[in-house]
Tab-separated table of C-alpha atoms in Angstrom:
chain	number	residue	atom	x	y	z
A	1	MET	CA	0.000	0.000	0.000
A	2	THR	CA	1.175	3.508	-0.736
A	3	ALA	CA	-0.184	6.815	0.488
A	4	THR	CA	0.559	10.001	-1.378
A	5	GLY	CA	-0.278	13.591	-0.473
A	6	ASN	CA	-1.585	15.815	-3.259
A	7	GLN	CA	0.623	18.590	-4.564
A	8	SER	CA	-0.187	21.859	-6.237
A	9	PRO	CA	0.443	22.021	-9.968
A	10	THR	CA	3.727	23.731	-10.624
A	11	PRO	CA	3.532	26.368	-13.383
A	12	GLU	CA	5.816	25.376	-16.184
A	13	SER	CA	6.573	26.740	-19.620
A	14	PRO	CA	3.709	25.919	-21.965
A	15	VAL	CA	4.133	23.766	-25.030
A	16	THR	CA	5.131	26.116	-27.825
A	17	ASP	CA	3.552	26.321	-31.238
A	18	ALA	CA	6.793	25.067	-32.769
A	19	PRO	CA	7.060	21.395	-31.674
A	20	THR	CA	10.370	19.757	-31.005
A	21	ALA	CA	11.315	16.164	-31.713
A	22	GLU	CA	13.711	13.977	-29.840
A	23	ALA	CA	14.776	10.459	-30.740
A	24	ALA	CA	16.858	7.739	-29.155
A	25	PRO	CA	18.317	4.804	-31.074
A	26	LEU	CA	16.308	2.163	-29.235
A	27	ALA	CA	13.504	-0.255	-30.162
A	28	GLY	CA	10.776	2.304	-29.498
A	29	ALA	CA	11.846	4.281	-32.555
A	30	ALA	CA	10.213	1.595	-34.735
A	31	LEU	CA	6.854	3.125	-33.838
A	32	GLY	CA	7.605	6.190	-35.958
A	33	THR	CA	6.889	9.698	-34.713
A	34	ILE	CA	4.566	9.823	-31.721
A	35	VAL	CA	2.809	13.180	-31.495
A	36	VAL	CA	1.801	13.954	-27.911
A	37	LEU	CA	-1.014	16.498	-28.030
A	38	ALA	CA	-1.509	18.606	-24.913
A	39	GLY	CA	-2.775	22.023	-23.940
A	40	GLY	CA	-5.847	23.270	-25.758
A	41	LEU	CA	-8.051	26.105	-24.551
A	42	SER	CA	-10.151	24.449	-21.842
A	43	HIS	CA	-9.980	25.318	-18.144
A	44	GLU	CA	-7.827	22.203	-17.722
A	45	ARG	CA	-5.057	23.448	-20.015
A	46	GLU	CA	-2.294	23.507	-17.390
A	47	VAL	CA	-3.079	19.988	-16.177
A	48	SER	CA	-3.062	18.818	-19.783
A	49	LEU	CA	0.340	20.391	-20.435
A	50	ARG	CA	1.786	18.640	-17.395
A	51	SER	CA	0.270	15.326	-18.508
A	52	GLY	CA	1.736	15.768	-21.977
A	53	ARG	CA	5.207	16.552	-20.726
A	54	ARG	CA	5.265	13.527	-18.450
A	55	VAL	CA	4.031	11.068	-21.085
A	56	ALA	CA	6.391	12.512	-23.696
A	57	GLN	CA	9.383	12.028	-21.416
A	58	ALA	CA	8.282	8.522	-20.424
A	59	LEU	CA	8.088	7.555	-24.115
A	60	ARG	CA	11.458	9.135	-24.852
A	61	ASP	CA	12.945	7.094	-22.021
A	62	ARG	CA	11.683	4.030	-23.906
A	63	GLY	CA	13.591	5.127	-27.012
A	64	CYS	CA	10.584	6.491	-28.890
A	65	THR	CA	10.682	9.450	-31.252
A	66	VAL	CA	8.379	11.980	-29.642
A	67	LEU	CA	7.079	15.317	-30.837
A	68	GLU	CA	5.092	17.530	-28.463
A	69	SER	CA	2.464	19.875	-29.838
A	70	ASP	CA	-0.275	22.135	-28.631
A	71	VAL	CA	-3.675	22.138	-30.329
A	72	ASN	CA	-3.666	25.095	-32.709
A	73	SER	CA	-4.215	26.135	-36.315
A	74	ASP	CA	-0.948	24.506	-37.391
A	75	LEU	CA	-1.906	21.016	-36.194
A	76	VAL	CA	-3.465	19.719	-39.416
A	77	THR	CA	-0.499	20.895	-41.473
A	78	LEU	CA	1.890	19.375	-38.960
A	79	LEU	CA	0.214	15.964	-39.103
A	80	ARG	CA	0.042	16.020	-42.906
A	81	ASP	CA	3.737	16.859	-43.172
A	82	LEU	CA	4.883	14.057	-40.880
A	83	ASP	CA	5.661	10.628	-42.278
A	84	ASP	CA	3.122	8.191	-40.767
A	85	PRO	CA	2.534	9.829	-37.339
A	86	VAL	CA	0.614	8.319	-34.434
A	87	VAL	CA	-1.052	10.580	-31.858
A	88	PHE	CA	-1.288	10.282	-28.069
A	89	PRO	CA	-4.017	12.806	-27.160
A	90	LEU	CA	-3.785	14.242	-23.654
A	91	VAL	CA	-5.995	17.274	-24.108
A	92	HIS	CA	-8.443	17.397	-21.203
A	93	GLY	CA	-11.910	18.896	-21.132
A	94	ALA	CA	-13.773	20.176	-24.171
A	95	THR	CA	-12.151	19.532	-27.570
A	96	GLY	CA	-9.908	16.870	-26.081
A	97	GLU	CA	-12.606	14.654	-24.598
A	98	ASP	CA	-15.805	15.689	-26.360
A	99	GLY	CA	-14.815	13.788	-29.492
A	100	SER	CA	-14.075	16.757	-31.757
A	101	LEU	CA	-10.283	16.411	-31.804
A	102	ARG	CA	-10.537	12.657	-32.344
A	103	GLU	CA	-12.964	13.208	-35.224
A	104	VAL	CA	-10.314	15.376	-36.902
A	105	LEU	CA	-7.667	12.701	-36.396
A	106	GLY	CA	-10.013	10.156	-37.950
A	107	LEU	CA	-10.698	12.510	-40.849
A	108	LEU	CA	-6.944	12.746	-41.467
A	109	ASP	CA	-6.569	8.961	-41.126
A	110	VAL	CA	-4.049	9.420	-38.324
A	111	PRO	CA	-4.027	6.579	-35.758
A	112	PHE	CA	-4.403	7.673	-32.139
A	113	VAL	CA	-4.531	6.268	-28.631
A	114	GLY	CA	-7.952	6.055	-27.017
A	115	ALA	CA	-11.643	6.062	-27.818
A	116	THR	CA	-13.152	7.195	-31.105
A	117	GLY	CA	-14.730	10.604	-31.448
A	118	ALA	CA	-18.273	9.262	-31.272
A	119	ASP	CA	-17.616	7.113	-28.204
A	120	SER	CA	-15.685	9.913	-26.468
A	121	ARG	CA	-18.659	12.193	-26.977
A	122	VAL	CA	-20.972	9.782	-25.151
A	123	ALA	CA	-18.546	9.150	-22.282
A	124	PHE	CA	-17.753	12.850	-21.824
A	125	ASP	CA	-21.383	13.877	-21.369
A	126	LYS	CA	-22.212	12.875	-17.806
A	127	SER	CA	-25.962	12.905	-18.356
A	128	ILE	CA	-25.783	10.592	-21.367
A	129	ALA	CA	-23.103	8.271	-19.963
A	130	THR	CA	-24.982	7.798	-16.695
A	131	SER	CA	-28.153	6.826	-18.550
A	132	VAL	CA	-26.246	4.333	-20.694
A	133	ILE	CA	-24.542	2.764	-17.679
A	134	ARG	CA	-27.796	2.569	-15.738
A	135	GLY	CA	-29.212	0.705	-18.709
A	136	ILE	CA	-26.884	-2.263	-18.149
A	137	GLY	CA	-27.927	-2.631	-14.536
A	138	LEU	CA	-25.077	-0.800	-12.800
A	139	THR	CA	-25.904	1.410	-9.830
A	140	THR	CA	-25.872	5.164	-10.487
A	141	PRO	CA	-27.119	8.252	-8.651
A	142	GLN	CA	-30.620	9.502	-9.419
A	143	GLN	CA	-30.035	12.275	-11.931
A	144	VAL	CA	-31.740	15.112	-13.834
A	145	ALA	CA	-30.125	17.118	-16.670
A	146	LEU	CA	-31.330	20.680	-17.268
A	147	PRO	CA	-30.177	22.960	-20.098
A	148	ASP	CA	-29.625	26.590	-19.108
A	149	GLU	CA	-32.289	27.811	-21.521
A	150	VAL	CA	-34.917	25.464	-20.111
A	151	PHE	CA	-33.983	26.372	-16.542
A	152	ARG	CA	-34.496	30.077	-17.258
A	153	GLU	CA	-37.507	29.971	-19.553
A	154	LEU	CA	-39.618	27.466	-17.634
A	155	GLY	CA	-39.115	29.193	-14.305
A	156	ALA	CA	-36.034	28.629	-12.158
A	157	ARG	CA	-37.945	28.877	-8.877
A	158	ALA	CA	-40.486	26.204	-9.782
A	159	LEU	CA	-37.820	23.891	-11.190
A	160	MET	CA	-35.679	24.229	-8.067
A	161	ASP	CA	-38.683	23.293	-5.940
A	162	ALA	CA	-39.224	20.238	-8.141
A	163	LEU	CA	-35.557	19.270	-7.891
A	164	GLY	CA	-35.730	19.443	-4.107
A	165	GLU	CA	-38.751	17.165	-4.095
A	166	ARG	CA	-37.370	14.714	-6.648
A	167	ILE	CA	-33.664	14.530	-5.784
A	168	GLY	CA	-33.723	15.705	-2.171
A	169	PHE	CA	-30.932	17.234	-0.109
A	170	PRO	CA	-28.024	16.955	-0.044
A	171	MET	CA	-27.695	16.956	-3.823
A	172	PHE	CA	-24.777	17.447	-6.188
A	173	VAL	CA	-24.770	19.923	-9.077
A	174	LYS	CA	-22.203	19.735	-11.875
A	175	PRO	CA	-21.738	20.657	-15.532
A	176	SER	CA	-22.721	17.850	-17.865
A	177	ARG	CA	-19.541	18.284	-19.898
A	178	SER	CA	-16.502	19.353	-17.856
A	179	GLY	CA	-13.702	17.944	-15.725
A	180	SER	CA	-11.446	18.488	-12.691
A	181	SER	CA	-14.584	19.088	-10.588
A	182	LEU	CA	-14.911	22.580	-12.103
A	183	GLY	CA	-18.367	24.049	-11.542
A	184	CYS	CA	-19.330	21.279	-9.102
A	185	THR	CA	-21.169	22.033	-5.856
A	186	LYS	CA	-22.610	20.012	-3.012
A	187	VAL	CA	-25.952	21.595	-2.064
A	188	THR	CA	-27.360	20.937	1.400
A	189	GLN	CA	-30.277	23.401	1.408
A	190	ARG	CA	-32.736	24.947	-1.038
A	191	GLU	CA	-31.304	28.463	-0.582
A	192	ASP	CA	-27.951	27.437	-2.117
A	193	LEU	CA	-29.316	25.693	-5.207
A	194	ALA	CA	-29.601	28.774	-7.438
A	195	SER	CA	-25.928	29.742	-7.040
A	196	ALA	CA	-24.879	26.124	-7.623
A	197	MET	CA	-26.816	26.051	-10.897
A	198	VAL	CA	-25.214	29.316	-11.995
A	199	GLY	CA	-21.806	27.866	-11.124
A	200	ALA	CA	-22.442	24.792	-13.255
A	201	TYR	CA	-23.731	26.837	-16.200
A	202	ALA	CA	-20.483	28.830	-16.137
A	203	TYR	CA	-18.809	25.700	-17.567
A	204	GLY	CA	-21.464	24.552	-20.008
A	205	ASP	CA	-25.048	24.953	-21.093
A	206	VAL	CA	-26.326	21.785	-19.384
A	207	ALA	CA	-26.247	21.163	-15.628
A	208	VAL	CA	-26.650	17.768	-14.015
A	209	VAL	CA	-28.384	17.549	-10.644
A	210	GLU	CA	-28.032	14.226	-8.878
A	211	THR	CA	-28.264	12.502	-5.540
A	212	TYR	CA	-25.271	13.274	-3.364
A	213	LEU	CA	-23.621	10.013	-2.366
A	214	ASP	CA	-21.653	9.955	0.866
A	215	GLY	CA	-19.151	7.102	0.856
A	216	ILE	CA	-15.665	5.977	-0.137
A	217	GLU	CA	-14.509	7.548	-3.390
A	218	VAL	CA	-12.249	5.453	-5.619
A	219	ALA	CA	-11.063	5.490	-9.205
A	220	VAL	CA	-10.310	2.444	-11.338
A	221	THR	CA	-8.289	2.676	-14.541
A	222	VAL	CA	-8.721	0.172	-17.347
A	223	ILE	CA	-5.881	-0.369	-19.817
A	224	ASP	CA	-5.520	-2.630	-22.826
A	225	ARG	CA	-1.913	-3.436	-23.720
A	226	GLY	CA	-2.894	-5.872	-26.439
A	227	ASP	CA	-4.346	-8.810	-24.504
A	228	GLY	CA	-7.704	-7.280	-23.679
A	229	PRO	CA	-8.873	-4.770	-21.052
A	230	GLU	CA	-7.535	-5.141	-17.522
A	231	ALA	CA	-8.480	-3.190	-14.400
A	232	LEU	CA	-5.691	-1.651	-12.317
A	233	PRO	CA	-5.851	-1.578	-8.505
A	234	ALA	CA	-8.365	1.014	-7.299
A	235	VAL	CA	-6.996	4.217	-5.807
A	236	GLU	CA	-8.874	5.544	-2.779
A	237	ILE	CA	-9.331	9.301	-2.539
A	238	ARG	CA	-9.424	10.873	0.923
A	239	PRO	CA	-9.833	14.677	0.764
A	240	ASP	CA	-9.461	16.468	4.090
A	241	SER	CA	-12.495	18.611	3.277
A	242	GLY	CA	-14.669	15.577	2.650
A	243	ASP	CA	-15.265	16.536	-0.989
A	244	TYR	CA	-12.867	15.931	-3.877
A	245	ASP	CA	-13.377	19.364	-5.437
A	246	TYR	CA	-10.976	21.482	-7.496
A	247	SER	CA	-9.232	22.813	-4.383
A	248	SER	CA	-8.769	19.317	-2.959
A	249	ARG	CA	-7.260	18.152	-6.253
A	250	TYR	CA	-4.696	20.904	-6.570
A	251	THR	CA	-3.909	22.159	-3.050
A	252	ALA	CA	-0.794	20.612	-1.533
A	253	GLY	CA	-1.467	18.139	1.255
A	254	SER	CA	-5.267	18.483	1.125
A	255	THR	CA	-5.914	14.963	-0.200
A	256	ARG	CA	-4.472	11.515	0.465
A	257	PHE	CA	-4.415	8.877	-2.240
A	258	ILE	CA	-4.163	5.243	-1.149
A	259	THR	CA	-3.392	2.431	-3.582
A	260	PRO	CA	-4.693	-0.207	-3.450
A	261	ALA	CA	-7.853	1.179	-1.855
A	262	GLU	CA	-8.447	0.029	1.711
A	263	VAL	CA	-11.694	-1.797	1.011
A	264	PRO	CA	-12.665	-5.481	1.352
A	265	ASP	CA	-11.480	-7.738	-1.459
A	266	GLU	CA	-15.012	-8.406	-2.684
A	267	VAL	CA	-15.728	-4.665	-2.898
A	268	ALA	CA	-12.483	-4.049	-4.772
A	269	ALA	CA	-13.440	-6.828	-7.189
A	270	ALA	CA	-16.886	-5.258	-7.693
A	271	CYS	CA	-15.270	-1.895	-8.477
A	272	ALA	CA	-12.928	-3.520	-10.989
A	273	ASP	CA	-15.863	-5.311	-12.595
A	274	MET	CA	-17.793	-2.029	-12.840
A	275	ALA	CA	-14.872	-0.251	-14.536
A	276	LEU	CA	-14.479	-3.092	-17.044
A	277	ARG	CA	-18.199	-3.136	-17.815
A	278	VAL	CA	-18.239	0.646	-18.256
A	279	HIS	CA	-15.226	0.444	-20.579
A	280	ASP	CA	-16.966	-2.236	-22.608
A	281	ARG	CA	-20.450	-0.694	-22.728
A	282	LEU	CA	-19.191	2.735	-23.770
A	283	HIS	CA	-17.075	1.045	-26.470
A	284	LEU	CA	-13.872	2.583	-25.121
A	285	ARG	CA	-10.407	1.409	-26.043
A	286	ASP	CA	-6.798	1.522	-24.823
A	287	ILE	CA	-7.382	3.479	-21.592
A	288	SER	CA	-10.224	4.839	-19.465
A	289	ARG	CA	-10.762	5.766	-15.837
A	290	THR	CA	-14.030	5.227	-13.993
A	291	ASP	CA	-14.840	7.233	-10.866
A	292	ILE	CA	-16.894	5.400	-8.251
A	293	ILE	CA	-18.483	6.009	-4.851
A	294	ILE	CA	-18.731	2.987	-2.571
A	295	ARG	CA	-21.786	3.299	-0.339
A	296	ASP	CA	-22.652	0.526	2.122
A	297	GLY	CA	-20.310	-1.774	0.220
A	298	VAL	CA	-21.996	-1.130	-3.148
A	299	PRO	CA	-20.122	0.665	-5.983
A	300	HIS	CA	-22.036	3.535	-7.604
A	301	PHE	CA	-20.934	4.858	-10.999
A	302	LEU	CA	-20.098	8.584	-11.069
A	303	GLU	CA	-18.431	9.245	-14.415
A	304	CYS	CA	-15.851	7.994	-16.903
A	305	ASN	CA	-12.775	9.735	-18.310
A	306	VAL	CA	-11.328	8.898	-21.737
A	307	ALA	CA	-8.212	11.099	-21.383
A	308	PRO	CA	-7.226	10.796	-17.717
A	309	GLY	CA	-4.470	12.941	-16.266
A	310	MET	CA	-0.912	11.655	-16.276
A	311	THR	CA	0.780	14.198	-14.012
A	312	GLU	CA	2.879	13.387	-10.944
A	313	THR	CA	-0.239	13.677	-8.762
A	314	SER	CA	-2.759	12.107	-11.151
A	315	LEU	CA	-4.566	8.897	-10.297
A	316	VAL	CA	-3.500	6.725	-13.249
A	317	PRO	CA	0.248	6.797	-12.451
A	318	LEU	CA	-0.555	5.885	-8.828
A	319	GLU	CA	-2.515	2.850	-10.013
A	320	LEU	CA	0.265	1.839	-12.393
A	321	ASP	CA	2.770	2.003	-9.533
A	322	ALA	CA	0.504	-0.150	-7.364
A	323	ALA	CA	0.303	-2.710	-10.174
A	324	GLY	CA	4.089	-2.714	-10.612
A	325	LEU	CA	3.827	-1.254	-14.119
A	326	ASP	CA	6.050	1.343	-15.741
A	327	LEU	CA	4.347	4.423	-17.184
A	328	GLY	CA	6.546	4.549	-20.276
A	329	GLU	CA	6.123	0.847	-20.991
A	330	VAL	CA	2.337	1.100	-20.734
A	331	CYS	CA	2.181	4.230	-22.891
A	332	GLU	CA	4.330	2.540	-25.538
A	333	ALA	CA	2.008	-0.479	-25.496
A	334	LEU	CA	-1.002	1.806	-26.000
A	335	VAL	CA	0.707	3.431	-28.969
A	336	ARG	CA	1.392	-0.003	-30.455
A	337	GLN	CA	-2.313	-0.776	-30.094
A	338	ALA	CA	-3.156	2.349	-32.068
A	339	ARG	CA	-0.634	1.379	-34.751
A	340	ARG	CA	-2.095	-2.119	-35.065
A	341	ARG	CA	-5.578	-0.732	-35.692
A	342	GLN	CA	-4.240	1.105	-38.719
A	343	GLN	CA	-2.846	-2.054	-40.294
A	344	PRO	CA	-5.071	-3.783	-42.894
């Protein structure tokens, strides 16, 4: 078991518009040029840049030829000019996880690590993904999705009363399409619901209101290195504040991460099974991370991430360490998977 305190993101120089390549004369070079995409314009840009830098270095340490690039107007030209590139997308939030960037890569016939554009779009939207997962019999919070326009035009006061009656307090309000807990609020009384809705709408035009689940929060990553999906040991998340919000994620020492999670073996197995079933039902590939709340020994699905963070304090690297796996080796295997899909 390992316990790790969270650390604040350290500001670093952003990825420049002019990418740089670095190669080492080792076996990894046979993969061709791996383009690590990071940055973008979402609120998670800095986390994405840190993820990109770490994965790029891990691949270079394996002897791969790596080129780091931001997402900008030069990207299409860059990919067209390269000889047989393969992309490792690490752009978080909108563009990176809503399927749009992956649709462009598919349009250009460039192989890439991770889910397709269409499947990313379903997984990224919390209201849609939750409905899909509930449909296969997995336990989820009770949930209502409300577009901003509907909330305003049909009468915010009446809708908030209905939400209180239907969902009950405490409830959890979050943007349907966002990450890093941005715009998320735990609401314990009716008087605070309006500001929570406004906070969610600041990050998207659809807010999700769901039952607040008090329990043990864990995350389970699924990877496929070529022999089928496998679940990594769950990481348990223990924020000092009680809620794993943006501050708890990125304030030094405010959260403990424990891998493997300190839960009974049968509960850990149920969490692993849930992550694998989510990965399969949402038609994901290569890598995904499922966030879960364990309440009274029962895992409840929260959401799924198709481009999980890879920073020094992110959950996936902690799970890889617990499984005795090397980050660079796993990333190289994921790139090989992407390459194989391109072969006739």
